[in-house]
């Protein structure tokens, strides 16, 4: 997870390109979540999830509140080429990462996120560099639960050398300062503590807020709406 810093870095302030991958319809997304048992983990009925989907528009992503279904519960449901998702061993506090200031997550069991973009145009930026550009583009950085929700519906959004960070989530330390880690979703190489058996598996991990990585973009969205 070493940083790759170019000799010259010139931030680009143009808005991220619109999402190029089509989401399943909200109704199909709800059925996918029911099949995975997400509603049961969240303490919701299948009918409640389907009703929420009925209030969403095509092109929107269904997100179950992390207060009901936290990242640690959903990461193992991720799949890529048959490999099960996981959270890195040194991120035992993954569920304590919360929306940053300025990221307003609807207060309800299910909400919708629209206008998704993986943020490939900002690959090799640092989180500290990317966040202001996303805000200037009048967009909002994805949170970690939203990134996981996207991959539950569209596993192929995660690809070798085209993975993404979810800098809408950060951990605040007891002293009130932000922890330097920023969460990300990428594909394990099966090295170190991941273990060889996890090579190719979708992975919830983290990177330093000041580091750049050529293979990590910055996922963002246009809007969030309670359903």
GROMACS .gro file of C-alpha atoms in nm:
model
  227
    1UNK     CA    1   0.000   0.000   0.000
    2UNK     CA    2   0.295   0.231  -0.069
    3UNK     CA    3   0.223   0.576  -0.202
    4UNK     CA    4   0.323   0.670  -0.554
    5UNK     CA    5   0.400   1.039  -0.581
    6UNK     CA    6   0.447   1.194  -0.924
    7UNK     CA    7   0.723   1.447  -0.984
    8UNK     CA    8   0.470   1.720  -1.055
    9UNK     CA    9   0.114   1.733  -0.925
   10UNK     CA   10  -0.135   1.987  -1.056
   11UNK     CA   11  -0.483   1.953  -0.901
   12UNK     CA   12  -0.766   1.959  -1.155
   13UNK     CA   13  -1.081   2.131  -1.033
   14UNK     CA   14  -1.327   2.019  -1.300
   15UNK     CA   15  -1.625   1.814  -1.176
   16UNK     CA   16  -1.595   1.435  -1.179
   17UNK     CA   17  -1.739   1.267  -1.487
   18UNK     CA   18  -2.088   1.123  -1.440
   19UNK     CA   19  -2.124   0.760  -1.347
   20UNK     CA   20  -2.085   0.525  -1.641
   21UNK     CA   21  -2.221   0.207  -1.483
   22UNK     CA   22  -2.593   0.142  -1.470
   23UNK     CA   23  -2.742   0.038  -1.139
   24UNK     CA   24  -3.015  -0.223  -1.125
   25UNK     CA   25  -3.363  -0.079  -1.071
   26UNK     CA   26  -3.447   0.000  -0.707
   27UNK     CA   27  -3.685  -0.298  -0.704
   28UNK     CA   28  -3.407  -0.532  -0.818
   29UNK     CA   29  -3.172  -0.378  -0.562
   30UNK     CA   30  -3.421  -0.448  -0.285
   31UNK     CA   31  -3.451  -0.811  -0.393
   32UNK     CA   32  -3.072  -0.840  -0.397
   33UNK     CA   33  -3.052  -0.708  -0.041
   34UNK     CA   34  -3.328  -0.941   0.071
   35UNK     CA   35  -3.150  -1.238  -0.089
   36UNK     CA   36  -2.833  -1.143   0.099
   37UNK     CA   37  -3.022  -1.114   0.426
   38UNK     CA   38  -2.934  -0.748   0.473
   39UNK     CA   39  -3.285  -0.668   0.595
   40UNK     CA   40  -3.255  -0.929   0.870
   41UNK     CA   41  -2.918  -0.794   0.981
   42UNK     CA   42  -3.072  -0.448   0.995
   43UNK     CA   43  -3.385  -0.556   1.180
   44UNK     CA   44  -3.610  -0.464   0.887
   45UNK     CA   45  -3.875  -0.668   0.715
   46UNK     CA   46  -3.846  -0.752   0.346
   47UNK     CA   47  -4.164  -0.550   0.293
   48UNK     CA   48  -4.005  -0.240   0.449
   49UNK     CA   49  -3.709  -0.267   0.216
   50UNK     CA   50  -3.932  -0.317  -0.086
   51UNK     CA   51  -4.149  -0.021   0.015
   52UNK     CA   52  -3.839   0.198   0.036
   53UNK     CA   53  -3.735   0.084  -0.311
   54UNK     CA   54  -4.076   0.185  -0.438
   55UNK     CA   55  -4.003   0.545  -0.337
   56UNK     CA   56  -3.665   0.554  -0.516
   57UNK     CA   57  -3.605   0.663  -0.874
   58UNK     CA   58  -3.414   0.463  -1.135
   59UNK     CA   59  -3.044   0.534  -1.117
   60UNK     CA   60  -3.043   0.572  -0.738
   61UNK     CA   61  -2.858   0.342  -0.500
   62UNK     CA   62  -3.039   0.199  -0.196
   63UNK     CA   63  -2.839   0.235   0.126
   64UNK     CA   64  -2.943   0.077   0.454
   65UNK     CA   65  -2.848   0.297   0.748
   66UNK     CA   66  -2.512   0.196   0.898
   67UNK     CA   67  -2.675   0.239   1.239
   68UNK     CA   68  -2.872  -0.074   1.149
   69UNK     CA   69  -2.625  -0.257   0.923
   70UNK     CA   70  -2.267  -0.138   0.988
   71UNK     CA   71  -1.971  -0.196   0.753
   72UNK     CA   72  -1.841  -0.488   0.961
   73UNK     CA   73  -2.172  -0.672   0.902
   74UNK     CA   74  -2.192  -0.600   0.529
   75UNK     CA   75  -1.829  -0.635   0.415
   76UNK     CA   76  -1.842  -1.020   0.436
   77UNK     CA   77  -2.138  -1.014   0.193
   78UNK     CA   78  -1.924  -0.861  -0.083
   79UNK     CA   79  -1.818  -1.098  -0.356
   80UNK     CA   80  -1.574  -1.075  -0.645
   81UNK     CA   81  -1.509  -1.379  -0.863
   82UNK     CA   82  -1.638  -1.596  -0.580
   83UNK     CA   83  -1.410  -1.442  -0.316
   84UNK     CA   84  -1.570  -1.314   0.006
   85UNK     CA   85  -1.515  -0.956   0.117
   86UNK     CA   86  -1.341  -0.866   0.441
   87UNK     CA   87  -1.217  -0.581   0.660
   88UNK     CA   88  -0.841  -0.554   0.715
   89UNK     CA   89  -0.728  -0.684   1.053
   90UNK     CA   90  -0.593  -0.349   1.173
   91UNK     CA   91  -0.930  -0.175   1.123
   92UNK     CA   92  -1.120  -0.324   1.415
   93UNK     CA   93  -1.277   0.019   1.468
   94UNK     CA   94  -1.429   0.028   1.117
   95UNK     CA   95  -1.783   0.083   1.249
   96UNK     CA   96  -1.672   0.395   1.437
   97UNK     CA   97  -1.596   0.581   1.113
   98UNK     CA   98  -1.872   0.837   1.067
   99UNK     CA   99  -1.977   1.102   0.812
  100UNK     CA  100  -1.750   1.406   0.803
  101UNK     CA  101  -1.870   1.762   0.853
  102UNK     CA  102  -2.068   1.871   0.550
  103UNK     CA  103  -2.183   1.520   0.459
  104UNK     CA  104  -2.550   1.502   0.553
  105UNK     CA  105  -2.672   1.142   0.570
  106UNK     CA  106  -3.053   1.109   0.594
  107UNK     CA  107  -3.175   0.997   0.934
  108UNK     CA  108  -3.382   0.692   0.852
  109UNK     CA  109  -3.355   0.318   0.793
  110UNK     CA  110  -3.311   0.338   0.413
  111UNK     CA  111  -3.204   0.622   0.188
  112UNK     CA  112  -3.104   0.673  -0.173
  113UNK     CA  113  -2.782   0.809  -0.326
  114UNK     CA  114  -2.788   0.933  -0.685
  115UNK     CA  115  -2.529   1.040  -0.941
  116UNK     CA  116  -2.255   0.795  -0.843
  117UNK     CA  117  -1.904   0.830  -0.979
  118UNK     CA  118  -1.598   0.620  -0.895
  119UNK     CA  119  -1.369   0.919  -0.924
  120UNK     CA  120  -1.113   0.776  -1.165
  121UNK     CA  121  -1.021   1.127  -1.278
  122UNK     CA  122  -0.871   1.191  -0.936
  123UNK     CA  123  -0.653   0.879  -0.919
  124UNK     CA  124  -0.313   0.967  -0.772
  125UNK     CA  125  -0.463   1.252  -0.566
  126UNK     CA  126  -0.446   1.239  -0.188
  127UNK     CA  127  -0.767   1.251   0.018
  128UNK     CA  128  -0.660   1.593   0.145
  129UNK     CA  129  -0.640   1.714  -0.215
  130UNK     CA  130  -0.953   1.541  -0.342
  131UNK     CA  131  -1.207   1.651  -0.083
  132UNK     CA  132  -1.196   2.026  -0.164
  133UNK     CA  133  -1.227   1.953  -0.536
  134UNK     CA  134  -1.532   1.731  -0.479
  135UNK     CA  135  -1.694   2.003  -0.269
  136UNK     CA  136  -1.616   2.271  -0.529
  137UNK     CA  137  -1.785   2.051  -0.789
  138UNK     CA  138  -2.100   2.063  -0.573
  139UNK     CA  139  -2.082   1.691  -0.511
  140UNK     CA  140  -2.052   1.486  -0.194
  141UNK     CA  141  -1.789   1.221  -0.114
  142UNK     CA  142  -1.927   0.872  -0.060
  143UNK     CA  143  -1.921   0.728   0.290
  144UNK     CA  144  -1.782   0.380   0.350
  145UNK     CA  145  -2.131   0.225   0.398
  146UNK     CA  146  -2.238   0.380   0.067
  147UNK     CA  147  -1.933   0.238  -0.109
  148UNK     CA  148  -2.012  -0.108   0.027
  149UNK     CA  149  -2.377  -0.071  -0.077
  150UNK     CA  150  -2.263   0.013  -0.432
  151UNK     CA  151  -2.044  -0.297  -0.453
  152UNK     CA  152  -2.322  -0.519  -0.318
  153UNK     CA  153  -2.525  -0.421  -0.625
  154UNK     CA  154  -2.242  -0.379  -0.880
  155UNK     CA  155  -1.939  -0.592  -0.784
  156UNK     CA  156  -1.760  -0.507  -1.110
  157UNK     CA  157  -1.732  -0.142  -1.007
  158UNK     CA  158  -1.425  -0.270  -0.823
  159UNK     CA  159  -1.153  -0.354  -1.076
  160UNK     CA  160  -0.777  -0.399  -1.072
  161UNK     CA  161  -0.607  -0.059  -1.074
  162UNK     CA  162  -0.951   0.108  -1.064
  163UNK     CA  163  -1.059   0.102  -0.702
  164UNK     CA  164  -1.181   0.387  -0.483
  165UNK     CA  165  -1.170   0.568  -0.154
  166UNK     CA  166  -1.473   0.670   0.053
  167UNK     CA  167  -1.352   0.986   0.221
  168UNK     CA  168  -1.700   1.089   0.334
  169UNK     CA  169  -1.626   0.871   0.638
  170UNK     CA  170  -1.358   0.949   0.895
  171UNK     CA  171  -1.287   0.857   1.255
  172UNK     CA  172  -1.279   1.137   1.511
  173UNK     CA  173  -1.035   1.083   1.796
  174UNK     CA  174  -1.116   1.155   2.162
  175UNK     CA  175  -0.927   1.485   2.134
  176UNK     CA  176  -1.167   1.596   1.860
  177UNK     CA  177  -0.914   1.569   1.578
  178UNK     CA  178  -0.964   1.346   1.274
  179UNK     CA  179  -0.777   1.018   1.266
  180UNK     CA  180  -0.529   1.023   0.974
  181UNK     CA  181  -0.679   0.709   0.818
  182UNK     CA  182  -0.925   0.732   0.529
  183UNK     CA  183  -1.132   0.425   0.432
  184UNK     CA  184  -1.108   0.266   0.089
  185UNK     CA  185  -1.233  -0.034  -0.108
  186UNK     CA  186  -0.995  -0.231  -0.323
  187UNK     CA  187  -0.889  -0.583  -0.425
  188UNK     CA  188  -0.654  -0.782  -0.203
  189UNK     CA  189  -0.327  -0.910  -0.344
  190UNK     CA  190  -0.326  -1.184  -0.081
  191UNK     CA  191  -0.011  -1.055   0.083
  192UNK     CA  192   0.073  -0.997   0.450
  193UNK     CA  193  -0.202  -1.051   0.702
  194UNK     CA  194  -0.465  -1.078   0.427
  195UNK     CA  195  -0.341  -1.430   0.351
  196UNK     CA  196  -0.300  -1.599   0.014
  197UNK     CA  197  -0.653  -1.740   0.025
  198UNK     CA  198  -0.787  -1.386   0.004
  199UNK     CA  199  -0.606  -1.291  -0.314
  200UNK     CA  200  -0.863  -1.129  -0.544
  201UNK     CA  201  -1.114  -1.065  -0.265
  202UNK     CA  202  -1.288  -0.728  -0.216
  203UNK     CA  203  -1.128  -0.553   0.077
  204UNK     CA  204  -1.223  -0.274   0.317
  205UNK     CA  205  -0.904  -0.099   0.418
  206UNK     CA  206  -0.755   0.243   0.474
  207UNK     CA  207  -0.490   0.484   0.350
  208UNK     CA  208  -0.329   0.791   0.502
  209UNK     CA  209  -0.508   1.119   0.431
  210UNK     CA  210  -0.194   1.275   0.281
  211UNK     CA  211  -0.088   0.987   0.056
  212UNK     CA  212  -0.151   0.937  -0.317
  213UNK     CA  213  -0.218   0.610  -0.496
  214UNK     CA  214  -0.234   0.566  -0.872
  215UNK     CA  215  -0.499   0.294  -0.843
  216UNK     CA  216  -0.743   0.470  -0.608
  217UNK     CA  217  -1.003   0.722  -0.720
  218UNK     CA  218  -1.246   0.908  -0.494
  219UNK     CA  219  -1.608   0.799  -0.511
  220UNK     CA  220  -1.869   1.073  -0.494
  221UNK     CA  221  -2.239   1.134  -0.553
  222UNK     CA  222  -2.472   1.415  -0.651
  223UNK     CA  223  -2.748   1.376  -0.390
  224UNK     CA  224  -2.883   1.178  -0.095
  225UNK     CA  225  -3.251   1.143  -0.013
  226UNK     CA  226  -3.448   0.970   0.260
  227UNK     CA  227  -3.691   0.708   0.133
   0.00000   0.00000   0.00000
